[in-house]
Amino acid sequence: MNDSLPDRVVIAVIALTVILVFAMAFSLKPRTNQERPFLWRDPSPSPPAQVSAPTRRILAI
């Protein structure tokens, strides 16, 4: 038959899982502050592009 686990075992497994996740998250952060931070893209050396407003064209009917 299906023997269910006691509540204490289920709570202990959930607690150990949460502790394991936090331990892994904090163990993977950088060791020193001198490392260059991760950037999604390199900043461009030129100033940002200027966007001009579109010109209005009037169509004669």
mmCIF file of C-alpha atoms in Angstrom:
data_model
loop_
_atom_site.group_PDB
_atom_site.id
_atom_site.type_symbol
_atom_site.label_atom_id
_atom_site.label_comp_id
_atom_site.label_asym_id
_atom_site.label_seq_id
_atom_site.Cartn_x
_atom_site.Cartn_y
_atom_site.Cartn_z
ATOM 1 C CA MET A 1 0.000 0.000 0.000
ATOM 2 C CA ASN A 2 0.994 3.645 -0.154
ATOM 3 C CA ASP A 3 2.750 4.602 3.045
ATOM 4 C CA SER A 4 2.825 8.382 3.396
ATOM 5 C CA LEU A 5 5.820 10.165 4.864
ATOM 6 C CA PRO A 6 5.502 11.712 8.303
ATOM 7 C CA ASP A 7 5.031 15.486 8.416
ATOM 8 C CA ARG A 8 8.372 16.003 10.161
ATOM 9 C CA VAL A 9 10.235 14.296 7.320
ATOM 10 C CA VAL A 10 8.518 16.439 4.687
ATOM 11 C CA ILE A 11 9.241 19.641 6.634
ATOM 12 C CA ALA A 12 12.870 18.575 7.128
ATOM 13 C CA VAL A 13 13.315 17.882 3.402
ATOM 14 C CA ILE A 14 11.825 21.282 2.487
ATOM 15 C CA ALA A 15 14.026 23.073 5.040
ATOM 16 C CA LEU A 16 17.168 21.306 3.806
ATOM 17 C CA THR A 17 16.300 22.192 0.227
ATOM 18 C CA VAL A 18 15.910 25.877 1.110
ATOM 19 C CA ILE A 19 19.221 25.846 3.015
ATOM 20 C CA LEU A 20 20.951 24.138 0.085
ATOM 21 C CA VAL A 21 19.629 26.728 -2.385
ATOM 22 C CA PHE A 22 20.785 29.649 -0.215
ATOM 23 C CA ALA A 23 24.197 28.016 0.330
ATOM 24 C CA MET A 24 24.682 27.589 -3.412
ATOM 25 C CA ALA A 25 23.534 31.141 -4.168
ATOM 26 C CA PHE A 26 25.920 32.748 -1.682
ATOM 27 C CA SER A 27 28.854 30.502 -2.565
ATOM 28 C CA LEU A 28 28.728 31.565 -6.237
ATOM 29 C CA LYS A 29 29.099 35.317 -5.707
ATOM 30 C CA PRO A 30 32.459 36.951 -6.606
ATOM 31 C CA ARG A 31 35.283 36.580 -4.109
ATOM 32 C CA THR A 32 36.881 40.020 -4.513
ATOM 33 C CA ASN A 33 35.600 43.488 -5.248
ATOM 34 C CA GLN A 34 38.448 44.066 -7.725
ATOM 35 C CA GLU A 35 36.868 41.845 -10.369
ATOM 36 C CA ARG A 36 35.160 43.697 -13.181
ATOM 37 C CA PRO A 37 31.372 43.483 -12.863
ATOM 38 C CA PHE A 38 29.466 41.636 -15.545
ATOM 39 C CA LEU A 39 27.923 43.927 -18.148
ATOM 40 C CA TRP A 40 25.233 42.836 -20.557
ATOM 41 C CA ARG A 41 26.871 44.901 -23.279
ATOM 42 C CA ASP A 42 29.895 47.124 -23.558
ATOM 43 C CA PRO A 43 29.188 50.830 -23.202
ATOM 44 C CA SER A 44 29.737 52.698 -26.454
ATOM 45 C CA PRO A 45 32.581 55.233 -26.421
ATOM 46 C CA SER A 46 30.602 57.694 -28.578
ATOM 47 C CA PRO A 47 27.742 59.817 -27.219
ATOM 48 C CA PRO A 48 24.243 58.477 -27.740
ATOM 49 C CA ALA A 49 22.673 59.087 -31.142
ATOM 50 C CA GLN A 50 20.392 62.049 -31.589
ATOM 51 C CA VAL A 51 16.922 61.175 -32.822
ATOM 52 C CA SER A 52 15.230 63.775 -34.967
ATOM 53 C CA ALA A 53 11.501 64.225 -35.243
ATOM 54 C CA PRO A 54 9.935 62.937 -38.459
ATOM 55 C CA THR A 55 9.150 65.553 -41.096
ATOM 56 C CA ARG A 56 5.522 66.155 -42.051
ATOM 57 C CA ARG A 57 4.561 65.508 -45.632
ATOM 58 C CA ILE A 58 1.299 66.857 -46.940
ATOM 59 C CA LEU A 59 -0.221 64.895 -49.775
ATOM 60 C CA ALA A 60 -2.299 66.875 -52.265
ATOM 61 C CA ILE A 61 -5.416 65.147 -53.454
#
